């Protein structure tokens, strides 16, 4: 059973470009979470999605960031018009259900560098 | 506003000794706490958790203690092994719904010396 997969593992963008980060959850998991880790910081929750629905986006920046989890295919975190402050590691996690007793399994992360 | 604090960025412990990692929280709504371990270039992996109805939970070499009145928890690893060298994150959430994401501390880098 493959774990959570994220790609690309490393992404370099120039200021103003778009970044697309992909996350394939573990088999059988329909719940996906995105977290961001800035340098020297802990992981910060961004958004929680179930298939085709955004459930909780309380940690998502109001502008330039969006997320989706379509019926088919991976979850996508999209950052438009990237700025240097977007440079961070972005982690995706998946779980089989909602709530504290459903463990979140993390992917290896995508390291975004904005030049 | 850091709701989960890990005040020691790093900790060095000799192999075979006990490692104690500390974590404090400020949000009294938190009632479920987790520890994650992270190696470089990998995602965090779940280690152990504790509900606020307990004050201790043990799993092999790992024990988590919770002091609700002090809003403090600690992770004990005994005996410490070289493979335990990693960054350890404390995380918290509340079971009552409405909080789907975990709130993490900044992490403590544990180094096990041979």
Short mmCIF file of N, CA and C in Angstrom, two decimals, chain A:
data_model
loop_
_atom_site.label_atom_id
_atom_site.label_comp_id
_atom_site.label_asym_id
_atom_site.label_seq_id
_atom_site.Cartn_x
_atom_site.Cartn_y
_atom_site.Cartn_z
N UNK A 1 0.85 -1.19 0.00
CA UNK A 1 0.00 0.00 0.00
C UNK A 1 0.89 1.24 0.00
N UNK A 2 0.91 1.95 -1.13
CA UNK A 2 1.77 3.11 -1.25
C UNK A 2 1.29 4.18 -0.29
N UNK A 3 2.25 4.98 0.18
CA UNK A 3 1.91 6.07 1.07
C UNK A 3 1.39 7.26 0.29
N UNK A 4 1.32 8.39 1.00
CA UNK A 4 0.89 9.63 0.36
C UNK A 4 2.00 10.10 -0.58
N UNK A 5 1.61 10.44 -1.80
CA UNK A 5 2.61 10.85 -2.78
C UNK A 5 2.41 12.33 -3.12
N UNK A 6 3.53 13.01 -3.20
CA UNK A 6 3.48 14.41 -3.57
C UNK A 6 4.45 14.65 -4.72
N UNK A 7 4.03 15.46 -5.66
CA UNK A 7 4.96 15.86 -6.71
C UNK A 7 4.62 17.25 -7.22
N UNK A 8 5.65 17.98 -7.67
CA UNK A 8 7.04 17.55 -7.63
C UNK A 8 7.62 17.61 -6.21
N UNK A 9 8.77 17.04 -5.99
CA UNK A 9 9.40 17.12 -4.67
C UNK A 9 10.06 18.48 -4.49
N UNK A 10 10.56 19.02 -5.59
CA UNK A 10 11.18 20.34 -5.56
C UNK A 10 10.62 21.14 -6.73
N UNK A 11 10.32 22.41 -6.46
CA UNK A 11 9.75 23.26 -7.49
C UNK A 11 10.37 24.65 -7.35
N UNK A 12 10.90 25.14 -8.45
CA UNK A 12 11.49 26.48 -8.46
C UNK A 12 10.66 27.36 -9.38
N UNK A 13 10.25 28.50 -8.88
CA UNK A 13 9.45 29.43 -9.67
C UNK A 13 10.04 30.83 -9.50
N UNK A 14 9.85 31.66 -10.52
CA UNK A 14 10.22 33.07 -10.42
C UNK A 14 9.01 33.85 -9.90
N UNK A 15 9.28 34.96 -9.29
CA UNK A 15 8.20 35.80 -8.78
C UNK A 15 7.18 36.09 -9.89
N UNK A 16 5.90 35.96 -9.54
CA UNK A 16 4.85 36.23 -10.52
C UNK A 16 4.34 35.00 -11.25
N UNK A 17 5.10 33.90 -11.20
CA UNK A 17 4.65 32.68 -11.87
C UNK A 17 3.64 31.94 -10.99
N UNK A 18 3.10 30.87 -11.56
CA UNK A 18 2.15 30.03 -10.82
C UNK A 18 2.84 28.75 -10.37
N UNK A 19 2.45 28.27 -9.20
CA UNK A 19 2.95 26.99 -8.70
C UNK A 19 1.77 26.05 -8.51
N UNK A 20 1.92 24.82 -8.98
CA UNK A 20 0.90 23.78 -8.79
C UNK A 20 1.53 22.60 -8.09
N UNK A 21 0.99 22.27 -6.93
CA UNK A 21 1.51 21.18 -6.13
C UNK A 21 0.45 20.08 -6.10
N UNK A 22 0.91 18.84 -6.30
CA UNK A 22 -0.04 17.74 -6.39
C UNK A 22 0.13 16.76 -5.24
N UNK A 23 -0.99 16.19 -4.82
CA UNK A 23 -0.99 15.24 -3.71
C UNK A 23 -1.93 14.08 -4.03
N UNK A 24 -1.38 12.88 -4.02
CA UNK A 24 -2.20 11.68 -4.19
C UNK A 24 -2.31 11.00 -2.83
N UNK A 25 -3.52 10.91 -2.28
CA UNK A 25 -3.67 10.32 -0.94
C UNK A 25 -3.42 8.83 -0.97
N UNK A 26 -3.32 8.27 0.21
CA UNK A 26 -3.20 6.82 0.32
C UNK A 26 -4.46 6.16 -0.22
N UNK A 27 -4.32 4.95 -0.70
CA UNK A 27 -5.46 4.22 -1.25
C UNK A 27 -6.53 4.09 -0.18
N UNK A 28 -7.74 4.42 -0.56
CA UNK A 28 -8.85 4.29 0.38
C UNK A 28 -9.10 5.54 1.21
N UNK A 29 -8.23 6.52 1.10
CA UNK A 29 -8.40 7.77 1.84
C UNK A 29 -9.08 8.81 0.96
N UNK A 30 -10.12 9.44 1.53
CA UNK A 30 -10.82 10.46 0.76
C UNK A 30 -10.76 11.82 1.45
N UNK A 31 -9.88 11.94 2.45
CA UNK A 31 -9.73 13.19 3.19
C UNK A 31 -8.30 13.67 3.03
N UNK A 32 -8.14 14.93 2.65
CA UNK A 32 -6.81 15.48 2.37
C UNK A 32 -6.63 16.81 3.11
N UNK A 33 -5.44 17.00 3.65
CA UNK A 33 -5.10 18.21 4.38
C UNK A 33 -3.82 18.77 3.77
N UNK A 34 -3.73 20.09 3.68
CA UNK A 34 -2.50 20.74 3.25
C UNK A 34 -1.95 21.58 4.40
N UNK A 35 -0.62 21.48 4.58
CA UNK A 35 0.09 22.24 5.60
C UNK A 35 1.27 22.94 4.93
N UNK A 36 1.68 24.06 5.51
CA UNK A 36 2.86 24.77 5.03
C UNK A 36 3.86 24.90 6.18
N UNK A 37 5.13 24.67 5.88
CA UNK A 37 6.17 24.84 6.87
C UNK A 37 7.16 25.88 6.37
N UNK A 38 7.12 27.05 6.97
CA UNK A 38 8.10 28.08 6.65
C UNK A 38 9.42 27.75 7.34
N UNK A 39 10.54 28.29 6.86
CA UNK A 39 11.83 27.99 7.49
C UNK A 39 11.81 28.27 9.00
N UNK A 40 12.34 27.33 9.76
CA UNK A 40 12.45 27.44 11.22
C UNK A 40 11.09 27.50 11.93
N UNK A 41 10.05 27.06 11.27
CA UNK A 41 8.73 27.09 11.87
C UNK A 41 8.14 25.68 11.90
N UNK A 42 7.02 25.55 12.62
CA UNK A 42 6.29 24.29 12.59
C UNK A 42 5.35 24.28 11.40
N UNK A 43 4.68 23.16 11.22
CA UNK A 43 3.71 23.05 10.12
C UNK A 43 2.46 23.83 10.49
N UNK A 44 1.92 24.56 9.52
CA UNK A 44 0.70 25.32 9.75
C UNK A 44 -0.40 24.82 8.82
N UNK A 45 -1.53 24.49 9.40
CA UNK A 45 -2.67 23.99 8.64
C UNK A 45 -3.16 25.05 7.66
N UNK A 46 -3.45 24.60 6.45
CA UNK A 46 -3.98 25.51 5.45
C UNK A 46 -5.44 25.17 5.10
N UNK A 47 -5.67 23.94 4.67
CA UNK A 47 -6.99 23.60 4.14
C UNK A 47 -7.24 22.11 4.30
N UNK A 48 -8.53 21.76 4.45
CA UNK A 48 -8.97 20.36 4.56
C UNK A 48 -10.05 20.14 3.51
N UNK A 49 -9.86 19.08 2.73
CA UNK A 49 -10.80 18.79 1.64
C UNK A 49 -11.25 17.33 1.70
N UNK A 50 -12.47 17.11 1.31
CA UNK A 50 -12.93 15.78 0.97
C UNK A 50 -13.19 15.80 -0.54
N UNK A 51 -13.42 14.66 -1.10
CA UNK A 51 -13.61 14.59 -2.55
C UNK A 51 -14.62 15.65 -3.02
N UNK A 52 -14.16 16.54 -3.87
CA UNK A 52 -14.98 17.57 -4.53
C UNK A 52 -15.46 18.66 -3.59
N UNK A 53 -15.05 18.65 -2.33
CA UNK A 53 -15.52 19.67 -1.40
C UNK A 53 -14.38 20.23 -0.55
N UNK A 54 -14.40 21.55 -0.37
CA UNK A 54 -13.52 22.18 0.61
C UNK A 54 -14.31 22.25 1.92
N UNK A 55 -13.77 21.61 2.97
CA UNK A 55 -14.49 21.55 4.24
C UNK A 55 -14.05 22.67 5.18
N UNK A 56 -12.75 22.92 5.23
CA UNK A 56 -12.21 23.89 6.17
C UNK A 56 -11.01 24.57 5.50
N UNK A 57 -11.13 25.85 5.22
CA UNK A 57 -10.01 26.58 4.61
C UNK A 57 -9.59 27.73 5.53
N UNK A 58 -9.73 27.53 6.81
CA UNK A 58 -9.47 28.60 7.77
C UNK A 58 -8.00 29.03 7.81
N UNK A 59 -7.10 28.17 7.35
CA UNK A 59 -5.68 28.53 7.38
C UNK A 59 -5.14 28.98 6.03
N UNK A 60 -6.00 29.10 5.08
CA UNK A 60 -5.58 29.44 3.72
C UNK A 60 -5.46 30.96 3.57
N UNK A 61 -4.34 31.46 3.03
CA UNK A 61 -4.28 32.90 2.73
C UNK A 61 -5.44 33.31 1.82
N UNK A 62 -5.92 34.51 2.02
CA UNK A 62 -7.15 34.93 1.33
C UNK A 62 -6.96 35.12 -0.16
N UNK A 63 -5.76 35.46 -0.55
CA UNK A 63 -5.52 35.74 -1.97
C UNK A 63 -4.45 34.81 -2.51
N UNK A 64 -4.51 34.53 -3.77
CA UNK A 64 -3.53 33.81 -4.59
C UNK A 64 -3.50 32.32 -4.35
N UNK A 65 -4.05 31.83 -3.26
CA UNK A 65 -4.00 30.40 -2.93
C UNK A 65 -5.37 29.77 -3.18
N UNK A 66 -5.36 28.57 -3.77
CA UNK A 66 -6.60 27.82 -3.92
C UNK A 66 -6.27 26.34 -3.87
N UNK A 67 -7.26 25.54 -3.54
CA UNK A 67 -7.06 24.09 -3.46
C UNK A 67 -8.28 23.39 -4.01
N UNK A 68 -8.05 22.21 -4.56
CA UNK A 68 -9.15 21.40 -5.05
C UNK A 68 -8.81 19.93 -4.85
N UNK A 69 -9.86 19.12 -4.82
CA UNK A 69 -9.69 17.67 -4.71
C UNK A 69 -10.81 17.08 -5.58
N UNK A 70 -10.53 16.91 -6.86
CA UNK A 70 -11.59 16.48 -7.78
C UNK A 70 -11.99 15.03 -7.57
N UNK A 71 -13.08 14.65 -8.18
CA UNK A 71 -13.59 13.28 -8.07
C UNK A 71 -12.54 12.28 -8.53
N UNK A 72 -11.85 12.62 -9.60
CA UNK A 72 -10.78 11.77 -10.12
C UNK A 72 -9.47 12.56 -10.07
N UNK A 73 -8.41 11.90 -9.68
CA UNK A 73 -7.11 12.54 -9.72
C UNK A 73 -6.68 13.10 -8.38
N UNK A 74 -5.48 13.67 -8.37
CA UNK A 74 -4.90 14.13 -7.11
C UNK A 74 -5.52 15.44 -6.62
N UNK A 75 -5.23 15.77 -5.39
CA UNK A 75 -5.55 17.09 -4.87
C UNK A 75 -4.49 18.07 -5.39
N UNK A 76 -4.90 19.28 -5.68
CA UNK A 76 -3.99 20.30 -6.20
C UNK A 76 -4.02 21.52 -5.28
N UNK A 77 -2.84 21.98 -4.91
CA UNK A 77 -2.72 23.28 -4.24
C UNK A 77 -2.10 24.23 -5.25
N UNK A 78 -2.79 25.31 -5.52
CA UNK A 78 -2.36 26.24 -6.56
C UNK A 78 -2.03 27.58 -5.94
N UNK A 79 -0.86 28.09 -6.29
CA UNK A 79 -0.44 29.41 -5.80
C UNK A 79 -0.19 30.29 -7.02
N UNK A 80 -0.99 31.32 -7.15
CA UNK A 80 -0.84 32.23 -8.28
C UNK A 80 0.10 33.38 -7.92
N UNK A 81 0.81 33.88 -8.91
CA UNK A 81 1.67 35.06 -8.74
C UNK A 81 2.54 34.93 -7.49
N UNK A 82 3.36 33.89 -7.48
CA UNK A 82 4.14 33.60 -6.28
C UNK A 82 5.06 34.76 -5.92
N UNK A 83 5.29 34.88 -4.60
CA UNK A 83 6.23 35.87 -4.05
C UNK A 83 7.27 35.12 -3.23
N UNK A 84 8.37 35.84 -2.90
CA UNK A 84 9.46 35.16 -2.18
C UNK A 84 8.98 34.56 -0.87
N UNK A 85 8.02 35.19 -0.22
CA UNK A 85 7.51 34.69 1.06
C UNK A 85 6.75 33.37 0.95
N UNK A 86 6.45 32.94 -0.28
CA UNK A 86 5.79 31.64 -0.47
C UNK A 86 6.79 30.50 -0.41
N UNK A 87 8.08 30.80 -0.41
CA UNK A 87 9.10 29.75 -0.34
C UNK A 87 8.93 28.99 0.99
N UNK A 88 8.70 27.71 0.87
CA UNK A 88 8.39 26.89 2.05
C UNK A 88 8.31 25.44 1.62
N UNK A 89 8.15 24.57 2.62
CA UNK A 89 7.82 23.17 2.33
C UNK A 89 6.32 23.01 2.51
N UNK A 90 5.68 22.41 1.53
CA UNK A 90 4.23 22.19 1.58
C UNK A 90 3.98 20.70 1.72
N UNK A 91 3.30 20.35 2.81
CA UNK A 91 3.02 18.95 3.09
C UNK A 91 1.53 18.66 2.92
N UNK A 92 1.28 17.52 2.37
CA UNK A 92 -0.08 17.02 2.24
C UNK A 92 -0.21 15.82 3.18
N UNK A 93 -1.39 15.67 3.77
CA UNK A 93 -1.68 14.49 4.58
C UNK A 93 -3.02 13.94 4.14
N UNK A 94 -3.21 12.64 4.35
CA UNK A 94 -4.52 12.06 4.06
C UNK A 94 -4.96 11.19 5.22
N UNK A 95 -6.27 11.00 5.32
CA UNK A 95 -6.81 10.14 6.37
C UNK A 95 -8.03 9.41 5.82
N UNK A 96 -8.40 8.28 6.45
CA UNK A 96 -9.55 7.52 5.97
C UNK A 96 -10.88 8.13 6.38
N UNK A 97 -10.86 9.02 7.35
CA UNK A 97 -12.09 9.64 7.82
C UNK A 97 -11.78 10.93 8.51
N UNK A 98 -12.83 11.53 9.05
CA UNK A 98 -12.68 12.82 9.72
C UNK A 98 -12.59 12.60 11.22
N UNK A 99 -11.91 13.50 11.92
CA UNK A 99 -11.89 13.44 13.38
C UNK A 99 -10.58 12.93 13.93
N UNK A 100 -10.44 13.07 15.22
CA UNK A 100 -9.14 12.86 15.86
C UNK A 100 -8.68 11.41 15.83
N UNK A 101 -9.60 10.47 15.70
CA UNK A 101 -9.18 9.06 15.72
C UNK A 101 -8.83 8.53 14.34
N UNK A 102 -8.84 9.40 13.35
CA UNK A 102 -8.38 9.04 12.02
C UNK A 102 -7.02 9.68 11.79
N UNK A 103 -6.00 8.84 11.86
CA UNK A 103 -4.63 9.35 11.78
C UNK A 103 -4.38 10.02 10.44
N UNK A 104 -3.66 11.13 10.49
CA UNK A 104 -3.24 11.81 9.28
C UNK A 104 -1.87 11.29 8.88
N UNK A 105 -1.78 10.77 7.68
CA UNK A 105 -0.53 10.25 7.13
C UNK A 105 0.04 11.31 6.18
N UNK A 106 1.29 11.68 6.41
CA UNK A 106 1.89 12.77 5.65
C UNK A 106 2.71 12.26 4.47
N UNK A 107 2.69 13.07 3.42
CA UNK A 107 3.58 12.84 2.29
C UNK A 107 4.94 13.45 2.56
N UNK A 108 5.89 13.29 1.61
CA UNK A 108 7.25 13.76 1.82
C UNK A 108 7.41 15.27 1.62
N UNK A 109 6.39 15.92 1.09
CA UNK A 109 6.46 17.36 0.95
C UNK A 109 6.95 17.81 -0.42
N UNK A 110 6.57 19.03 -0.77
CA UNK A 110 7.11 19.72 -1.95
C UNK A 110 7.82 20.97 -1.44
N UNK A 111 9.08 21.10 -1.82
CA UNK A 111 9.84 22.28 -1.42
C UNK A 111 9.79 23.31 -2.53
N UNK A 112 9.09 24.40 -2.27
CA UNK A 112 8.93 25.46 -3.25
C UNK A 112 9.96 26.56 -2.98
N UNK A 113 10.70 26.91 -4.01
CA UNK A 113 11.65 28.01 -3.92
C UNK A 113 11.23 29.07 -4.94
N UNK A 114 11.05 30.29 -4.45
CA UNK A 114 10.68 31.39 -5.34
C UNK A 114 11.89 32.31 -5.48
N UNK A 115 12.33 32.47 -6.72
CA UNK A 115 13.52 33.30 -6.98
C UNK A 115 13.15 34.76 -7.17
#
